[in-house]
PDB file of C-alpha atoms and ligand atoms in Angstrom:
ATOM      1  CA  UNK A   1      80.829 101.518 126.523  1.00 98.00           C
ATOM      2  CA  UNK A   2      83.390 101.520 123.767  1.00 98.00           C
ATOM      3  CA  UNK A   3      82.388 101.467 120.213  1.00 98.00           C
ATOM      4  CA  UNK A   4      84.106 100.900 117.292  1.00 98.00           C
ATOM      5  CA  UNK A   5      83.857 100.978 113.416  1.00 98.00           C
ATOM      6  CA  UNK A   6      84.952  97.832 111.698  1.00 98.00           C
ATOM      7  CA  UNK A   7      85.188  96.037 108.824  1.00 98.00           C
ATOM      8  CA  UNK A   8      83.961  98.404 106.343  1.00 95.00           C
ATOM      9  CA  UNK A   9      81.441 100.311 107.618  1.00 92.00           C
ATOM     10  CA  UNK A  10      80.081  97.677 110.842  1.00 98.00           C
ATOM     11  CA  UNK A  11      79.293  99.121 114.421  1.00 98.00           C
ATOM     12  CA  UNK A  12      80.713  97.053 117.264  1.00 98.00           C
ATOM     13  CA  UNK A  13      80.820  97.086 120.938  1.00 98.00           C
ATOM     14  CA  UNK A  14      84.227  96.124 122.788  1.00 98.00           C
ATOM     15  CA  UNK A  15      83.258  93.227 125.188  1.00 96.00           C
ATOM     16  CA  UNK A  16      85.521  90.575 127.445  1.00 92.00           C
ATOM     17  CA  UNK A  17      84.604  88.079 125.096  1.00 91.00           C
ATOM     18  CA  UNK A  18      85.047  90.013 122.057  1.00 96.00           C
ATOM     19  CA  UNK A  19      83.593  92.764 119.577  1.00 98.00           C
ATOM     20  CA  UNK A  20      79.348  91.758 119.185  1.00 98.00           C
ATOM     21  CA  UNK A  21      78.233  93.417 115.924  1.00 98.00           C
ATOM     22  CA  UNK A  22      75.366  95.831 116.442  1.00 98.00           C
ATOM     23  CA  UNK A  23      75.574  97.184 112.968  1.00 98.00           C
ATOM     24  CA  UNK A  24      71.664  97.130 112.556  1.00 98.00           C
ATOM     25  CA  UNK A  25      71.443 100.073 114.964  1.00 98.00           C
ATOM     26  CA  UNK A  26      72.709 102.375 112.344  1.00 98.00           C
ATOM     27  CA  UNK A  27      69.627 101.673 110.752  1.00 97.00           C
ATOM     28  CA  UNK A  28      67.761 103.629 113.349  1.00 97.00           C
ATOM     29  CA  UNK A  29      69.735 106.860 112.537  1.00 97.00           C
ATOM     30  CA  UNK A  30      67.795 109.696 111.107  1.00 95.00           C
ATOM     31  CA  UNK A  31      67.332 109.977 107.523  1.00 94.00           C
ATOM     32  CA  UNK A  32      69.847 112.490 105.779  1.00 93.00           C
ATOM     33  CA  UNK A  33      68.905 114.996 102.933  1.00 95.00           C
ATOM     34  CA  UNK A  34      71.192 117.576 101.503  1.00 96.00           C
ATOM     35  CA  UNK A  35      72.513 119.788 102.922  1.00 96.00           C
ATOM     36  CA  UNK A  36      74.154 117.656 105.340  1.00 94.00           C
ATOM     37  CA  UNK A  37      74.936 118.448 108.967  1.00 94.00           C
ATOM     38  CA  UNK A  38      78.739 119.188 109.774  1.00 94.00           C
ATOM     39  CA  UNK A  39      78.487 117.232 113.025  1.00 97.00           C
ATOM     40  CA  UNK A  40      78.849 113.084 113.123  1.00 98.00           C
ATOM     41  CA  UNK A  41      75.504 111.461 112.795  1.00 97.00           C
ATOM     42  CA  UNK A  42      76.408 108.833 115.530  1.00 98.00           C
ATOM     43  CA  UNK A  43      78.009 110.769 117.587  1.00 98.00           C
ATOM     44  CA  UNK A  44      75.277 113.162 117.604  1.00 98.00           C
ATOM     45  CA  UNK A  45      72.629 110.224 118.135  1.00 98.00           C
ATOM     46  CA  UNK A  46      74.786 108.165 120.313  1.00 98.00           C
ATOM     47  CA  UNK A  47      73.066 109.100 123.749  1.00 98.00           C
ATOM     48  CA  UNK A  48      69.666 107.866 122.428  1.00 97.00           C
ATOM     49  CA  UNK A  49      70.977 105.330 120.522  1.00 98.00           C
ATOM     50  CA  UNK A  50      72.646 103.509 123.622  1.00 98.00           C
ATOM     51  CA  UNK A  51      69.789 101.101 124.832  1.00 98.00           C
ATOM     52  CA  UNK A  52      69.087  99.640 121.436  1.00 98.00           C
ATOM     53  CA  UNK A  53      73.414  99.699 121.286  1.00 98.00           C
ATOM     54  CA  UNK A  54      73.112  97.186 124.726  1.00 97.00           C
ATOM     55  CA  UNK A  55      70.168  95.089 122.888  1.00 98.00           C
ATOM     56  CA  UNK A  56      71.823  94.432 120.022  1.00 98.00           C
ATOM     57  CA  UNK A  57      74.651  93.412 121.729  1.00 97.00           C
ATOM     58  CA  UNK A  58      73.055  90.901 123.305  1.00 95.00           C
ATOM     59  CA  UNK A  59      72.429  89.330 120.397  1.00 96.00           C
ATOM     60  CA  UNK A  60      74.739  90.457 117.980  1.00 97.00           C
ATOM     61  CA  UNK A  61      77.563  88.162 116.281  1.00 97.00           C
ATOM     62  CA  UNK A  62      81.011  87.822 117.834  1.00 98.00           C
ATOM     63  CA  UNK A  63      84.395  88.718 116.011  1.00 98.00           C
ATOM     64  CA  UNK A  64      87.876  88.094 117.484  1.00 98.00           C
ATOM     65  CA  UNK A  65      88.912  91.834 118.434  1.00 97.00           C
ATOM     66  CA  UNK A  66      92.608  91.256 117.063  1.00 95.00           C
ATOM     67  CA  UNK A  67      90.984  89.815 113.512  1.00 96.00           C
ATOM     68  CA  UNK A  68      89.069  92.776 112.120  1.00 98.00           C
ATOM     69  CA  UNK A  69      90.029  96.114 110.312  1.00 98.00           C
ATOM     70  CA  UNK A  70      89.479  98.697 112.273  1.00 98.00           C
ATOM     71  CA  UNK A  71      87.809 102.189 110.590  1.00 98.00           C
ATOM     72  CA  UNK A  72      88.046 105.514 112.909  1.00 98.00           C
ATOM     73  CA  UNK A  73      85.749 105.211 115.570  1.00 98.00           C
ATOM     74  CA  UNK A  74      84.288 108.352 114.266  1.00 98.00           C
ATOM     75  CA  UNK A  75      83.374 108.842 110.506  1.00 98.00           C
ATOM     76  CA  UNK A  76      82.652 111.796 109.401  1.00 97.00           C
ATOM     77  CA  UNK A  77      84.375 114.712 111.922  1.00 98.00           C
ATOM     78  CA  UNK A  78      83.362 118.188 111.506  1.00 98.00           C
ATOM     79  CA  UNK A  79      86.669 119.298 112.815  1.00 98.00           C
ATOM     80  CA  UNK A  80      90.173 117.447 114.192  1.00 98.00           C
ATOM     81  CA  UNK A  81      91.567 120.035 115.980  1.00 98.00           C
ATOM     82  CA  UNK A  82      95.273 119.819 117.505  1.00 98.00           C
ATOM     83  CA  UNK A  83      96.817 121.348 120.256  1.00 98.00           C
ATOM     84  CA  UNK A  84     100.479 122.534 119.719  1.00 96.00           C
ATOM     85  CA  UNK A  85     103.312 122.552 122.162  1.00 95.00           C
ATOM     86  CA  UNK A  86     100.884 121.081 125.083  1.00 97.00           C
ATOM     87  CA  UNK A  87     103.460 119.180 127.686  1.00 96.00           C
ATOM     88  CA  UNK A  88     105.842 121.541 129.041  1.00 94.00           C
ATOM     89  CA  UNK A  89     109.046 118.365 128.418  1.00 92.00           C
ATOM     90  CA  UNK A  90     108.003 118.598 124.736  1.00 92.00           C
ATOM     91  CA  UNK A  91     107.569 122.606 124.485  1.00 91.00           C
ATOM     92  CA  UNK A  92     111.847 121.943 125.864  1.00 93.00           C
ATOM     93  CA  UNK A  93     112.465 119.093 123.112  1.00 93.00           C
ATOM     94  CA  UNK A  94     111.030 121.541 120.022  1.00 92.00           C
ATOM     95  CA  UNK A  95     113.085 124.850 121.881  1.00 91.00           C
ATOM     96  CA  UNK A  96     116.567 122.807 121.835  1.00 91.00           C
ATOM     97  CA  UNK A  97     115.906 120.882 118.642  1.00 92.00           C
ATOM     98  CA  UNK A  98     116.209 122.568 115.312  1.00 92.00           C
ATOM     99  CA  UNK A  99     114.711 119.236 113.669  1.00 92.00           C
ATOM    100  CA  UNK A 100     111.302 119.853 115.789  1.00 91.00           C
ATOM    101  CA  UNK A 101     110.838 123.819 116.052  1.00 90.00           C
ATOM    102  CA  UNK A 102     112.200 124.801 112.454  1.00 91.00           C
ATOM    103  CA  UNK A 103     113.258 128.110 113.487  1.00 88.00           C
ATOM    104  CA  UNK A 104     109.647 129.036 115.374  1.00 89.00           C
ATOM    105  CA  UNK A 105     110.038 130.837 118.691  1.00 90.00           C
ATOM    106  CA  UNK A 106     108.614 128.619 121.063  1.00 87.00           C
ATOM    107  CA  UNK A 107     106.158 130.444 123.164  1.00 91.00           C
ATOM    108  CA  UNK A 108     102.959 128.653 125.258  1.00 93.00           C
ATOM    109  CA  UNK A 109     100.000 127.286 123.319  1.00 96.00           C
ATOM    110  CA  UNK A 110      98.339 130.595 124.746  1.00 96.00           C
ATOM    111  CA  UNK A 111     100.083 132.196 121.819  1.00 95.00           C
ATOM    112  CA  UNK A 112     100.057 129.535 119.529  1.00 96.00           C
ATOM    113  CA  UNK A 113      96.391 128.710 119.723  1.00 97.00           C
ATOM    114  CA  UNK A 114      95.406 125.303 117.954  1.00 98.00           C
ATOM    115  CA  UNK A 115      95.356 124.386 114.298  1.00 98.00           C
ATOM    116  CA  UNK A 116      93.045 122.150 112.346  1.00 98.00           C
ATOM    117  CA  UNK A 117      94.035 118.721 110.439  1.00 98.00           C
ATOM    118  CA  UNK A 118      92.225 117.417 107.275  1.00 98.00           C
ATOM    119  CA  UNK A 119      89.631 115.247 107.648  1.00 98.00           C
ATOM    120  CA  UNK A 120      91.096 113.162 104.688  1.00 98.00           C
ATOM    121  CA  UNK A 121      94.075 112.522 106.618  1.00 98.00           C
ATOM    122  CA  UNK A 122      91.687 110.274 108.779  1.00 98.00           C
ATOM    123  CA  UNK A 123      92.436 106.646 109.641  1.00 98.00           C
ATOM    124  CA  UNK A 124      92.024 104.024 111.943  1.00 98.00           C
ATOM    125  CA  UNK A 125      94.199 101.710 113.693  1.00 98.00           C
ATOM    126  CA  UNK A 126      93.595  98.807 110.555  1.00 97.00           C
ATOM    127  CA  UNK A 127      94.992 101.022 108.342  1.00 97.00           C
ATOM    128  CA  UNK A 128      98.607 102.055 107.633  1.00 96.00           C
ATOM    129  CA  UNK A 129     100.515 105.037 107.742  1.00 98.00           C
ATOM    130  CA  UNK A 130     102.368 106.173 104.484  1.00 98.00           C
ATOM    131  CA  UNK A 131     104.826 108.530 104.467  1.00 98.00           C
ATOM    132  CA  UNK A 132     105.505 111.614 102.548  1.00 97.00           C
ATOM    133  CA  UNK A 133     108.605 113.063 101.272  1.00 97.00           C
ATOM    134  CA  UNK A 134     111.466 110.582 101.802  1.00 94.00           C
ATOM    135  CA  UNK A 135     114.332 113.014 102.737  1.00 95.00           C
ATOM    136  CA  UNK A 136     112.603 114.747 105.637  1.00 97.00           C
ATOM    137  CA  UNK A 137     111.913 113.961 108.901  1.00 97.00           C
ATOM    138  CA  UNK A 138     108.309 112.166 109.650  1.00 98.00           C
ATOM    139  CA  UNK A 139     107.447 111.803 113.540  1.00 98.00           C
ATOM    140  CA  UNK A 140     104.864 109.757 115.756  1.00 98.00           C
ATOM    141  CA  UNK A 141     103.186 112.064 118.241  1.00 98.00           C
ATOM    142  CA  UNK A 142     100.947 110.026 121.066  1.00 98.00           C
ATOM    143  CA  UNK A 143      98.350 112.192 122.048  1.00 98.00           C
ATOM    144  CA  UNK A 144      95.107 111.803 124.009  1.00 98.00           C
ATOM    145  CA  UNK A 145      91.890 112.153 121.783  1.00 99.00           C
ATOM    146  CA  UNK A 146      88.544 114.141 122.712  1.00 99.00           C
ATOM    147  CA  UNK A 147      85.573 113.740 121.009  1.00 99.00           C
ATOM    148  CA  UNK A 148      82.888 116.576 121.515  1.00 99.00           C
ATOM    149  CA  UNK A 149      79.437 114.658 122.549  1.00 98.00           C
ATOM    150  CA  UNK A 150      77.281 117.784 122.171  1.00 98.00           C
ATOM    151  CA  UNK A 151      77.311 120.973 120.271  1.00 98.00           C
ATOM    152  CA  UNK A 152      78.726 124.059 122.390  1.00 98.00           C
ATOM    153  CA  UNK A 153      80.514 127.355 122.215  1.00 98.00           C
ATOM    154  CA  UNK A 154      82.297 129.417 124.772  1.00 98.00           C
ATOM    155  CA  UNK A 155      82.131 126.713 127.045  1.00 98.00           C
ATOM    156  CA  UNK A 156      83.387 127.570 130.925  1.00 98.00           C
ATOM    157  CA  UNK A 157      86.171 124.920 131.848  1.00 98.00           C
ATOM    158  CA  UNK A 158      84.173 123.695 134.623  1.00 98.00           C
ATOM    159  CA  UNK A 159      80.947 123.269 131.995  1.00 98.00           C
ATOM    160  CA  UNK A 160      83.335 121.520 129.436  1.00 98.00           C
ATOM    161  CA  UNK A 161      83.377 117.767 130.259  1.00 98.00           C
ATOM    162  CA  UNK A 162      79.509 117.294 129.141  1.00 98.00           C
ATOM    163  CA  UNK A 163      80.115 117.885 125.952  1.00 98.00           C
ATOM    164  CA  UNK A 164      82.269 115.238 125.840  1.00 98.00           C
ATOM    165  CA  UNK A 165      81.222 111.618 124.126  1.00 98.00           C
ATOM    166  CA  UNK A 166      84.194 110.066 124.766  1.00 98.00           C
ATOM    167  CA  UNK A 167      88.178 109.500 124.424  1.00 99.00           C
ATOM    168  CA  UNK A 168      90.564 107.418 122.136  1.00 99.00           C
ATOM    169  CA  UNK A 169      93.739 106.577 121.528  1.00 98.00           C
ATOM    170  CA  UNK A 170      95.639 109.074 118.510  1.00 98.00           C
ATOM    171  CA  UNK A 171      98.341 109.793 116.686  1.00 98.00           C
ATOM    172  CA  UNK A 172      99.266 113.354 115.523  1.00 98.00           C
ATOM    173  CA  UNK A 173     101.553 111.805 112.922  1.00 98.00           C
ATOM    174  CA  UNK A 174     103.714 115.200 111.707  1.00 98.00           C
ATOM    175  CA  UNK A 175     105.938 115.861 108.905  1.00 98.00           C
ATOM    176  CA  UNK A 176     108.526 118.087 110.524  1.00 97.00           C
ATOM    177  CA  UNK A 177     109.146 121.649 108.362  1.00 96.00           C
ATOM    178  CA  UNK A 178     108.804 125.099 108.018  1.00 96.00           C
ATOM    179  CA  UNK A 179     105.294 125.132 106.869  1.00 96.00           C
ATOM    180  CA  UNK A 180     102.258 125.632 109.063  1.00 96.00           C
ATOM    181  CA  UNK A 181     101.111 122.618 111.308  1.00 96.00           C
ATOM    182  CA  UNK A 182      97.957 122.742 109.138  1.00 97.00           C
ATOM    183  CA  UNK A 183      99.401 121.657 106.325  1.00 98.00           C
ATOM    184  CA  UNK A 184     102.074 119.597 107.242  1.00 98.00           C
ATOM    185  CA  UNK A 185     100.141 117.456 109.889  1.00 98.00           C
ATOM    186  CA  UNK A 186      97.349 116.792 107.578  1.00 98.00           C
ATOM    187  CA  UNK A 187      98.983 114.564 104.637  1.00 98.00           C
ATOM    188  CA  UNK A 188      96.680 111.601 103.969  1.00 98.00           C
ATOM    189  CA  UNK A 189      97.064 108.763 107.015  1.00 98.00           C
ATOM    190  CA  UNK A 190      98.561 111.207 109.183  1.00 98.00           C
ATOM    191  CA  UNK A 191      95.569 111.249 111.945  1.00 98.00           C
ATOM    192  CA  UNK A 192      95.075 107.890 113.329  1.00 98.00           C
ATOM    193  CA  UNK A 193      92.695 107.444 116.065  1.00 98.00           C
ATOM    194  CA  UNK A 194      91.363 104.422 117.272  1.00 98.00           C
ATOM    195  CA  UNK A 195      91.003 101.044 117.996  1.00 98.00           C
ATOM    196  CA  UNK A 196      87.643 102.235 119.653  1.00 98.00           C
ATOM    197  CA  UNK A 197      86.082 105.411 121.557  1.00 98.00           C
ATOM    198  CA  UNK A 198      85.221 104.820 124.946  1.00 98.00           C
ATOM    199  CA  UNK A 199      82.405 106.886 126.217  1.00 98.00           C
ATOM    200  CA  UNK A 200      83.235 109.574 128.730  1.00 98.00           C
ATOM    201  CA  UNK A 201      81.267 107.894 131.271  1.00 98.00           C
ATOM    202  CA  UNK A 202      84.147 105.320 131.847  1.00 98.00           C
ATOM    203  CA  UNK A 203      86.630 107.626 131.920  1.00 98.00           C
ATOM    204  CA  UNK A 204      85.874 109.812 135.462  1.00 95.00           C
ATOM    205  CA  UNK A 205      89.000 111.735 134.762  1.00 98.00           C
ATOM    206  CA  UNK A 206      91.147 112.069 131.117  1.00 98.00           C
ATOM    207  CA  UNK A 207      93.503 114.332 133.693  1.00 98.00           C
ATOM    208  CA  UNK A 208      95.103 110.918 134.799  1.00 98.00           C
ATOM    209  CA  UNK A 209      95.949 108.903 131.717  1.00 98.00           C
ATOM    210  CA  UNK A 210      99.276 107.656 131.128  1.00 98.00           C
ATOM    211  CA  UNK A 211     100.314 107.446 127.825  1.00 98.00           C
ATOM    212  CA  UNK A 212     102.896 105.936 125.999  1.00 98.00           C
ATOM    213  CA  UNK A 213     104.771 104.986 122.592  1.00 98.00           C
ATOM    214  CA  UNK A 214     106.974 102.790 121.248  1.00 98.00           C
ATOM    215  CA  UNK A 215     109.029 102.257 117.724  1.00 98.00           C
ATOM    216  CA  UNK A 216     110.095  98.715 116.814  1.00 98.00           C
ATOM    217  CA  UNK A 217     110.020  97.896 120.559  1.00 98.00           C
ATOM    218  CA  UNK A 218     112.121 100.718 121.856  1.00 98.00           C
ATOM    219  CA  UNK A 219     110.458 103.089 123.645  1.00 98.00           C
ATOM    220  CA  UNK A 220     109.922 106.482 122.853  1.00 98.00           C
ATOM    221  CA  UNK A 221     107.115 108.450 124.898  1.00 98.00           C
ATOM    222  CA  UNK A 222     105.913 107.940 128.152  1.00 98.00           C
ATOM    223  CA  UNK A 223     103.888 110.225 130.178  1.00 98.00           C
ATOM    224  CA  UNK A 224     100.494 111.131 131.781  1.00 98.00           C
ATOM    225  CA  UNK A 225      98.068 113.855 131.014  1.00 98.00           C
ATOM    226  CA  UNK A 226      98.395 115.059 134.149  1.00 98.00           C
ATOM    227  CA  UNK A 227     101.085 116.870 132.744  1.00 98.00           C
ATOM    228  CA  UNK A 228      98.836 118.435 130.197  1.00 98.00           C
ATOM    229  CA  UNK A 229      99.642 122.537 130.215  1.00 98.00           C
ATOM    230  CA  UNK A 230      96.106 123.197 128.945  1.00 98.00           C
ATOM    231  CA  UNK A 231      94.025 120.035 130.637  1.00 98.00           C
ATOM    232  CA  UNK A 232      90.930 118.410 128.483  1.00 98.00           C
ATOM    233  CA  UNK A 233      88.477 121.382 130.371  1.00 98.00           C
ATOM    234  CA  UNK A 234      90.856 124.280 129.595  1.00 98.00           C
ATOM    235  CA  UNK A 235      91.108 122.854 125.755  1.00 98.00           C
ATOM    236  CA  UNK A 236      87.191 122.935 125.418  1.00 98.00           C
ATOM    237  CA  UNK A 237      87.034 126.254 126.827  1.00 98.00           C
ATOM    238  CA  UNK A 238      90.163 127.332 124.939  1.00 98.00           C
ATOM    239  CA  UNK A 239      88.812 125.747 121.388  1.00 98.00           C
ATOM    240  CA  UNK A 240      84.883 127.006 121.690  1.00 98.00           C
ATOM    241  CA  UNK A 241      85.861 130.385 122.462  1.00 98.00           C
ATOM    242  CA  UNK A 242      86.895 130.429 118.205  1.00 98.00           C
ATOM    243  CA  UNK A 243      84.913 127.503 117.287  1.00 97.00           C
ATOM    244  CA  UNK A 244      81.438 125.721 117.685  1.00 98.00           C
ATOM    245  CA  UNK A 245      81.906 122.459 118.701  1.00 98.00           C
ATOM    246  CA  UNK A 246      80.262 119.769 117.176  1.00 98.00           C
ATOM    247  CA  UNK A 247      79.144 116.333 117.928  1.00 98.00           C
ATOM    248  CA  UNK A 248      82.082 114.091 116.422  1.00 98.00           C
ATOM    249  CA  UNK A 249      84.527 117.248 115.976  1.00 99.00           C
ATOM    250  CA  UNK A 250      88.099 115.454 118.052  1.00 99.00           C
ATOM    251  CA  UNK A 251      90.817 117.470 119.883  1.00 99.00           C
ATOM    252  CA  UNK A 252      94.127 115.809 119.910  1.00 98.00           C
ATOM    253  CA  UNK A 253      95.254 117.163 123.240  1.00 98.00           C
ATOM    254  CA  UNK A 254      99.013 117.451 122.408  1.00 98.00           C
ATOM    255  CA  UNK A 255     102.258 115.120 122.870  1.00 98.00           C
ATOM    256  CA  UNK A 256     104.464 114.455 125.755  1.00 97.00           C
ATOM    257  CA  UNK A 257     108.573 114.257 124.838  1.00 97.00           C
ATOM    258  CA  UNK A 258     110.111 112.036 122.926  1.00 97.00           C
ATOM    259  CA  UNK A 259     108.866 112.686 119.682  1.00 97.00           C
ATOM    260  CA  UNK A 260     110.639 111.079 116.736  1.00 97.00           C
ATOM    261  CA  UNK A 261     111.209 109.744 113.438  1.00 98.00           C
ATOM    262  CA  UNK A 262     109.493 107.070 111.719  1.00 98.00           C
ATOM    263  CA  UNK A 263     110.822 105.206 108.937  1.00 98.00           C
ATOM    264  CA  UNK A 264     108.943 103.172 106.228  1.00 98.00           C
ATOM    265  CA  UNK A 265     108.596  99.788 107.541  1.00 97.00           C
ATOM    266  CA  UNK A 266     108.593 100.720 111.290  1.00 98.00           C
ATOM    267  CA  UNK A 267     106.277  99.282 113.804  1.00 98.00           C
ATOM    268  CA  UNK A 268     104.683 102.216 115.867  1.00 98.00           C
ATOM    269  CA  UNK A 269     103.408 100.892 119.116  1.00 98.00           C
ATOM    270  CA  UNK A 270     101.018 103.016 121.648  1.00 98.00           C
ATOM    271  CA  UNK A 271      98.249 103.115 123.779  1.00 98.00           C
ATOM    272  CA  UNK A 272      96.806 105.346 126.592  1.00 98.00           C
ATOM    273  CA  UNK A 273      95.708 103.717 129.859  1.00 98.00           C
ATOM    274  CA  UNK A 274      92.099 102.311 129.581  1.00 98.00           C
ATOM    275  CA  UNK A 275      91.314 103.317 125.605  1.00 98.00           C
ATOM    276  CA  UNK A 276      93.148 100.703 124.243  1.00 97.00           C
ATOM    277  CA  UNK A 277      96.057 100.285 122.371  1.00 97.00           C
ATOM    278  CA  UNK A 278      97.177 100.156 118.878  1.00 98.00           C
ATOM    279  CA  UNK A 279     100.128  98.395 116.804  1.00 98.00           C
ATOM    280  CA  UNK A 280     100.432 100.066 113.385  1.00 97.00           C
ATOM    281  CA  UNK A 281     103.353  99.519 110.444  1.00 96.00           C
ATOM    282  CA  UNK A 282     104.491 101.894 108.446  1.00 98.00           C
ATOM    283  CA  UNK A 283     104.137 101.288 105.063  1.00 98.00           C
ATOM    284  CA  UNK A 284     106.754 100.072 103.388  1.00 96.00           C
ATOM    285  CA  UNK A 285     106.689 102.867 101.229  1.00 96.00           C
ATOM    286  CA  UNK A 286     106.466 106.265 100.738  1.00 96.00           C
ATOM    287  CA  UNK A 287     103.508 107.641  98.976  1.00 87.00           C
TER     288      UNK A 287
HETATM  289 MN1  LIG B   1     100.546 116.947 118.216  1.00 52.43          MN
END
């Protein structure tokens, strides 16, 4: 199944003949009362949610997938948690360029361990991407996206994949700098994940994805998580050994080489095989 959020706050299913609204199935979601959970409330729900997803969408009306805003395909994440230095070609490209590793020694993500991004700097494929700070360098980063089904901690590798709800298309969009990844990967716009999540249950194995990127037509990135250094099962194990994992929390799995700059006005093209792809412009400004 592949789900997305659209239009300001509508549920839709990703068909052949286009996205069916199934928005009233929200309704069945649990009341809330303060305090809140940290996980997603959809996410969480999304397993016993699923046959009333399918009847809805039998009935549900149709939009034309390439004429609606798209919203993240998951609201409210506890967590986006990013994996650093992840593809052995690009752990080479930040070594040998000063403009990528900013002086860091670059060790193995072993070392590094993984760093969180802001929630605020959520967005989804409808929205743009606004750039900070004019005179440094701003990069796109494809990256495959996890999104933890269940919640779990010190997960084995060969336990990890189900607690998985499903994958997505992302970009670690990164302001390249001295400070920590933390706080320069987390300006506002600088997570995009999307079009839609596609449950893990059409996705036998995120270990054999290509991937790929391109900026005003010329491309950039091109790889496969195959060549992942830590795989999707090592990352689970490798994250819940520090964190609980909750339902909605996302991993951005790392990028491949050929990370670069962005300018204002750019059109960022990118996709990863079966999770659909995306076609974003920069905004013509900075922020
Ligand atoms: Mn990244």
């Amino acid at each position: 199944m592949k789900l997305c959020r659209f239009n300001g706050g509508r549920l839709g299913v990703v068909r052949a003949e286009g996205i069916v609204d199934v928005t009233p199935v929200l309704e069945r979601l649990p009341a809330q009362r303060y305090p809140l959970p940290r996980h997603d409330l959809l996410i969480a729900h999304l397993p016993a949610l699923r046959p009333a997803i399918e009847e809805a969408a039998a009935v549900g009306e149709r939009f034309n997938p390439a004429q609606v805003h798209y919203d993240p395909p998951v609201a409210n994440p506890g967590k986006i948690i990013g994996a650093p230095i992840n593809y052995q070609a690009h752990a080479q490209e930040s070594a040998s360029d000063a403009n990528i590793g900013h002086g860091r020694a670059i060790t193995s993500i072993g070392d590094w361990g993984l760093f969180l991004k802001a929630g605020s700097a959520l967005i989804g494929v409808g929205s743009a991407i606004t750039l900070r700070f004019p005179e440094r360098r701003n990069d796109h980063e494809i990256e495959l996206a996890v999104v933890i089904g269940s919640r779990c901690h010190q997960v084995a590798a060969a336990d990890a994949l189900r607690h998985v709800a499903g994958y997505a298309t992302a970009l670690d969009m990164t302001l390249r700098g001295t400070e920590f990844q933390c706080f320069r990967k987390s300006i506002d716009s600088y997570a995009v994940v999307g079009p839609w999540l596609v449950t893990a249950d059409e996705v036998p194995d995120p270990g054999a994805l290509d991937l790929w990127l391109t900026v005003n037509g010329e491309p950039r990135q091109r790889a496969n998580t195959r060549q992942l250094i830590y795989d999707v099962p090592r990352l689970i194990e490798f994250a819940s050994a520090f964190y609980t994992l909750e339902p909605g929390d996302i991993i951005m799995t790392g990028t491949p080489e050929g990370v670069g700059p962005v300018r204002p006005g750019d059109l960022i093209e990118a996709g990863v095989q079966g999770l659909g792809d995306l076609a974003m412009r920069v905004a013509p400004r900075y922020a």
